[in-house]
mmCIF file of C-alpha atoms and ligand atoms in Angstrom:
data_model
loop_
_atom_site.group_PDB
_atom_site.id
_atom_site.type_symbol
_atom_site.label_atom_id
_atom_site.label_comp_id
_atom_site.label_asym_id
_atom_site.label_seq_id
_atom_site.Cartn_x
_atom_site.Cartn_y
_atom_site.Cartn_z
ATOM 1 C CA MET A 156 -35.585 -9.856 12.443
ATOM 2 C CA SER A 157 -34.702 -8.004 9.242
ATOM 3 C CA GLU A 158 -31.548 -6.084 8.397
ATOM 4 C CA SER A 159 -33.413 -2.765 8.456
ATOM 5 C CA THR A 160 -34.396 -3.092 12.142
ATOM 6 C CA LEU A 161 -30.928 -3.717 13.513
ATOM 7 C CA ASN A 162 -30.622 -0.713 15.770
ATOM 8 C CA ASN A 163 -28.615 -2.207 18.607
ATOM 9 C CA LEU A 164 -25.494 -4.371 18.794
ATOM 10 C CA GLU A 165 -27.247 -7.363 20.313
ATOM 11 C CA ASP A 166 -29.742 -7.613 17.454
ATOM 12 C CA LEU A 167 -27.021 -6.868 14.920
ATOM 13 C CA ASN A 168 -24.827 -9.697 16.201
ATOM 14 C CA LYS A 169 -27.779 -12.088 16.374
ATOM 15 C CA TYR A 170 -28.789 -11.257 12.804
ATOM 16 C CA TRP A 171 -25.318 -11.571 11.309
ATOM 17 C CA GLN A 172 -24.412 -14.665 13.269
ATOM 18 C CA GLU A 173 -27.274 -16.349 11.434
ATOM 19 C CA ASN A 174 -26.917 -14.643 8.078
ATOM 20 C CA CYS A 175 -23.188 -14.076 7.588
ATOM 21 C CA THR A 176 -21.974 -16.204 4.677
ATOM 22 C CA CYS A 177 -18.307 -16.271 5.726
ATOM 23 C CA GLU A 178 -16.909 -19.746 5.083
ATOM 24 C CA LEU A 179 -14.746 -19.532 8.204
ATOM 25 C CA LYS A 180 -17.951 -20.296 10.082
ATOM 26 C CA ASN A 181 -17.450 -23.946 9.099
ATOM 27 C CA THR A 182 -14.200 -24.306 11.005
ATOM 28 C CA ALA A 183 -14.389 -21.698 13.790
ATOM 29 C CA THR A 184 -15.826 -22.581 17.207
ATOM 30 C CA ARG A 185 -17.948 -19.447 17.343
ATOM 31 C CA ALA A 186 -18.308 -15.873 16.106
ATOM 32 C CA VAL A 187 -16.223 -13.396 18.074
ATOM 33 C CA PHE A 188 -18.346 -10.271 18.474
ATOM 34 C CA GLY A 189 -16.976 -6.793 19.057
ATOM 35 C CA ASN A 190 -16.584 -6.015 22.735
ATOM 36 C CA GLY A 191 -16.436 -3.009 25.031
ATOM 37 C CA ASN A 192 -18.266 0.256 25.423
ATOM 38 C CA ASN A 193 -20.944 0.722 22.780
ATOM 39 C CA LYS A 194 -20.787 4.486 23.331
ATOM 40 C CA ALA A 195 -16.994 4.619 23.020
ATOM 41 C CA GLU A 196 -15.265 7.548 21.363
ATOM 42 C CA ILE A 197 -12.652 5.173 19.969
ATOM 43 C CA VAL A 198 -13.127 1.905 18.123
ATOM 44 C CA PHE A 199 -10.112 -0.357 17.527
ATOM 45 C CA ILE A 200 -10.291 -2.748 14.582
ATOM 46 C CA GLY A 201 -8.049 -5.816 14.441
ATOM 47 C CA GLU A 202 -7.712 -8.503 11.835
ATOM 48 C CA ALA A 203 -9.379 -11.751 12.910
ATOM 49 C CA PRO A 204 -9.799 -13.789 16.094
ATOM 50 C CA GLY A 205 -6.965 -16.095 17.145
ATOM 51 C CA LYS A 206 -7.071 -19.325 19.173
ATOM 52 C CA LYS A 207 -7.837 -17.769 22.548
ATOM 53 C CA GLU A 208 -10.480 -15.491 21.048
ATOM 54 C CA ASP A 209 -12.103 -18.455 19.284
ATOM 55 C CA GLU A 210 -12.193 -20.302 22.618
ATOM 56 C CA THR A 211 -13.602 -17.439 24.670
ATOM 57 C CA GLY A 212 -15.626 -15.433 22.135
ATOM 58 C CA ILE A 213 -13.886 -12.214 23.222
ATOM 59 C CA PRO A 214 -11.554 -10.214 20.937
ATOM 60 C CA PHE A 215 -7.917 -9.622 21.910
ATOM 61 C CA VAL A 216 -7.639 -11.834 24.980
ATOM 62 C CA GLY A 217 -4.417 -13.622 23.930
ATOM 63 C CA ALA A 218 -0.818 -12.356 24.036
ATOM 64 C CA ALA A 219 -1.508 -9.492 21.597
ATOM 65 C CA GLY A 220 -4.483 -8.487 23.738
ATOM 66 C CA LYS A 221 -2.374 -8.366 26.899
ATOM 67 C CA PHE A 222 0.115 -6.106 25.136
ATOM 68 C CA LEU A 223 -2.776 -3.975 23.920
ATOM 69 C CA ASP A 224 -4.037 -3.647 27.507
ATOM 70 C CA GLU A 225 -0.581 -2.454 28.615
ATOM 71 C CA MET A 226 -0.552 0.179 25.900
ATOM 72 C CA LEU A 227 -4.083 1.292 26.801
ATOM 73 C CA GLU A 228 -2.962 1.658 30.393
ATOM 74 C CA SER A 229 -0.047 3.840 29.232
ATOM 75 C CA ILE A 230 -2.582 6.348 27.905
ATOM 76 C CA LYS A 231 -4.835 5.943 30.952
ATOM 77 C CA MET A 232 -7.492 3.942 29.157
ATOM 78 C CA THR A 233 -8.994 0.532 29.845
ATOM 79 C CA ARG A 234 -11.212 -1.812 27.835
ATOM 80 C CA PRO A 235 -14.424 -0.345 29.299
ATOM 81 C CA ASN A 236 -13.428 3.028 27.766
ATOM 82 C CA ILE A 237 -13.118 1.652 24.266
ATOM 83 C CA TYR A 238 -14.750 -0.748 21.821
ATOM 84 C CA ILE A 239 -12.770 -3.375 19.957
ATOM 85 C CA THR A 240 -13.685 -5.566 17.032
ATOM 86 C CA ASN A 241 -12.218 -7.371 14.025
ATOM 87 C CA ILE A 242 -12.540 -7.164 10.247
ATOM 88 C CA VAL A 243 -13.431 -10.849 10.208
ATOM 89 C CA LYS A 244 -15.541 -12.323 13.012
ATOM 90 C CA TYR A 245 -14.395 -15.968 12.720
ATOM 91 C CA ARG A 246 -10.967 -17.479 13.321
ATOM 92 C CA PRO A 247 -9.042 -18.495 10.197
ATOM 93 C CA ARG A 248 -7.485 -21.915 10.834
ATOM 94 C CA ASN A 249 -3.879 -21.843 12.046
ATOM 95 C CA ASN A 250 -4.172 -18.059 12.243
ATOM 96 C CA ARG A 251 -3.582 -17.599 8.513
ATOM 97 C CA ASP A 252 -4.434 -14.216 6.998
ATOM 98 C CA PRO A 253 -8.131 -13.801 6.200
ATOM 99 C CA GLU A 254 -8.873 -14.065 2.470
ATOM 100 C CA PRO A 255 -10.565 -11.274 0.489
ATOM 101 C CA LYS A 256 -13.844 -13.259 0.171
ATOM 102 C CA GLU A 257 -13.899 -13.803 3.958
ATOM 103 C CA LYS A 258 -13.405 -10.088 4.584
ATOM 104 C CA GLU A 259 -16.098 -9.286 2.042
ATOM 105 C CA ALA A 260 -18.552 -11.704 3.717
ATOM 106 C CA CYS A 261 -18.053 -9.959 7.092
ATOM 107 C CA LYS A 262 -18.009 -6.418 5.680
ATOM 108 C CA GLU A 263 -21.645 -5.367 6.188
ATOM 109 C CA TRP A 264 -21.589 -6.694 9.759
ATOM 110 C CA LEU A 265 -18.532 -4.543 10.513
ATOM 111 C CA HIS A 266 -19.848 -1.423 8.802
ATOM 112 C CA GLN A 267 -23.220 -1.586 10.566
ATOM 113 C CA GLU A 268 -21.423 -2.199 13.857
ATOM 114 C CA LEU A 269 -19.242 0.884 13.323
ATOM 115 C CA ASN A 270 -22.241 3.021 12.450
ATOM 116 C CA LEU A 271 -24.183 1.936 15.539
ATOM 117 C CA ILE A 272 -21.281 3.149 17.673
ATOM 118 C CA SER A 273 -20.278 6.077 15.439
ATOM 119 C CA PRO A 274 -17.031 6.772 17.312
ATOM 120 C CA LYS A 275 -15.029 9.951 16.914
ATOM 121 C CA LEU A 276 -11.932 7.964 15.977
ATOM 122 C CA ILE A 277 -11.306 4.562 14.394
ATOM 123 C CA VAL A 278 -7.909 3.012 15.164
ATOM 124 C CA PHE A 279 -6.680 0.334 12.767
ATOM 125 C CA LEU A 280 -4.600 -2.410 14.356
ATOM 126 C CA GLY A 281 -2.454 -3.577 11.473
ATOM 127 C CA ARG A 282 -2.469 -3.459 7.710
ATOM 128 C CA HIS A 283 -5.434 -5.780 7.120
ATOM 129 C CA SER A 284 -7.693 -3.497 9.044
ATOM 130 C CA MET A 285 -6.254 -0.341 7.433
ATOM 131 C CA ASN A 286 -6.287 -1.748 3.891
ATOM 132 C CA HIS A 287 -9.942 -2.737 4.235
ATOM 133 C CA PHE A 288 -10.739 1.004 4.216
ATOM 134 C CA PHE A 289 -7.623 2.402 2.523
ATOM 135 C CA PRO A 290 -6.279 -0.212 0.093
ATOM 136 C CA ASP A 291 -3.472 2.011 -1.194
ATOM 137 C CA LEU A 292 -1.845 2.906 2.116
ATOM 138 C CA LYS A 293 1.295 1.155 3.333
ATOM 139 C CA ILE A 294 1.416 0.560 7.090
ATOM 140 C CA SER A 295 5.173 1.287 7.230
ATOM 141 C CA ASN A 296 4.438 4.806 6.039
ATOM 142 C CA ALA A 297 0.917 5.461 7.349
ATOM 143 C CA HIS A 298 1.319 4.309 10.967
ATOM 144 C CA GLY A 299 0.811 6.987 13.589
ATOM 145 C CA LYS A 300 -0.592 9.539 11.110
ATOM 146 C CA LEU A 301 -4.198 10.699 11.405
ATOM 147 C CA VAL A 302 -6.198 10.208 8.189
ATOM 148 C CA ILE A 303 -9.235 12.447 7.670
ATOM 149 C CA LYS A 304 -11.509 11.165 4.945
ATOM 150 C CA ASN A 305 -15.190 10.669 4.200
ATOM 151 C CA ILE A 306 -15.846 7.057 3.280
ATOM 152 C CA PRO A 307 -19.272 6.348 1.760
ATOM 153 C CA GLY A 308 -21.398 4.343 4.208
ATOM 154 C CA ILE A 309 -19.189 5.049 7.256
ATOM 155 C CA ASN A 310 -20.194 7.734 9.774
ATOM 156 C CA THR A 311 -16.707 8.310 11.131
ATOM 157 C CA LYS A 312 -14.121 10.258 9.144
ATOM 158 C CA TYR A 313 -11.080 10.168 11.422
ATOM 159 C CA PHE A 314 -8.764 7.160 11.277
ATOM 160 C CA LEU A 315 -5.440 6.319 12.896
ATOM 161 C CA PRO A 316 -3.460 3.380 11.485
ATOM 162 C CA LEU A 317 -1.157 1.554 13.946
ATOM 163 C CA TYR A 318 1.004 -1.555 13.707
ATOM 164 C CA HIS A 319 -0.715 -4.732 14.863
ATOM 165 C CA PRO A 320 0.274 -5.575 18.476
ATOM 166 C CA ALA A 321 1.016 -9.203 17.487
ATOM 167 C CA ALA A 322 3.526 -8.006 14.862
ATOM 168 C CA ALA A 323 5.139 -5.657 17.368
ATOM 169 C CA LEU A 324 5.174 -8.109 20.270
ATOM 170 C CA TYR A 325 8.418 -9.848 19.347
ATOM 171 C CA ASN A 326 10.040 -7.131 17.233
ATOM 172 C CA GLY A 327 11.810 -4.540 19.371
ATOM 173 C CA GLY A 328 11.808 -1.799 16.700
ATOM 174 C CA LEU A 329 8.113 -2.139 15.857
ATOM 175 C CA ARG A 330 7.249 -2.440 19.529
ATOM 176 C CA GLU A 331 8.821 0.922 20.262
ATOM 177 C CA GLU A 332 7.123 2.525 17.240
ATOM 178 C CA LEU A 333 3.747 1.135 18.296
ATOM 179 C CA MET A 334 4.165 2.318 21.868
ATOM 180 C CA ASN A 335 5.075 5.793 20.592
ATOM 181 C CA ASP A 336 2.169 5.799 18.137
ATOM 182 C CA PHE A 337 -0.217 4.839 20.910
ATOM 183 C CA LYS A 338 0.561 8.119 22.645
ATOM 184 C CA LYS A 339 -0.851 9.864 19.579
ATOM 185 C CA ILE A 340 -4.339 8.498 20.308
ATOM 186 C CA PRO A 341 -5.271 11.082 22.992
ATOM 187 C CA ILE A 342 -3.640 13.806 20.888
ATOM 188 C CA ALA A 343 -5.693 12.791 17.837
ATOM 189 C CA LEU A 344 -8.855 12.692 19.933
ATOM 190 C CA LYS A 345 -8.242 16.233 21.199
ATOM 191 C CA LYS A 346 -7.597 17.447 17.665
ATOM 192 C CA ILE A 347 -10.861 15.852 16.479
ATOM 193 C CA GLU A 348 -12.832 17.406 19.338
ATOM 194 C CA GLU A 349 -11.412 20.835 18.401
ATOM 195 C CA LYS A 350 -12.428 20.295 14.768
ATOM 196 C CA ILE A 351 -15.919 19.200 15.814
ATOM 197 C CA LYS A 352 -16.253 22.337 18.007
ATOM 198 C CA ILE A 353 -15.245 24.623 15.129
ATOM 199 C CA SER A 354 -17.417 23.030 12.445
HETATM 200 N N1 URA B 230 -5.555 -10.457 16.676
HETATM 201 C C1 URA B 230 -6.596 -9.828 16.084
HETATM 202 O O1 URA B 230 -6.430 -9.183 15.078
HETATM 203 N N2 URA B 230 -7.778 -9.917 16.657
HETATM 204 C C2 URA B 230 -7.995 -10.575 17.768
HETATM 205 O O2 URA B 230 -9.136 -10.588 18.240
HETATM 206 C C3 URA B 230 -6.904 -11.211 18.379
HETATM 207 C C4 URA B 230 -5.693 -11.152 17.820
#
């Protein structure tokens, strides 16, 4: 299998699982692939797998994932409606932040994954995810605001930064902000569909 023939997620994951040079591979139990609907209109991008994700191989199945499911339900969505993945596909030990070289090593995998799905909207869960694409934005200011921008090599141009559910889980203020921001997802999607109709 060569990189140029990766036209479905299964082949893509197989290829990168073998060829990804991320050093976290040495300590993680397994790669945690993106999960959900490969024709989804919305892709959520988190930071990196945690303990539960490393055990199961499924993204966002721990406490943050349960909170995420509640918020999805509040906007009448479920996991099968969306696709969810991470910047880094391997768990950093003790859940430390992923390092720049680890993000860089997983970058092509993520970008090819996004382009296979080509969603209408990409939702960033937290600053790591947002800063991967928009290094100058601050999550405290950018959260809940739709960003429209062409990024070379990425098919999607609509992005919505949100706080990470794990950060909001035990912080009442952030929790409320995140729950309010979540309601902006269907609004953003409608706005994008209108723009697509016009253009
Ligand atoms: N946090 C993340 O960013 N990703 C996961 O998959 C789980 C928790």
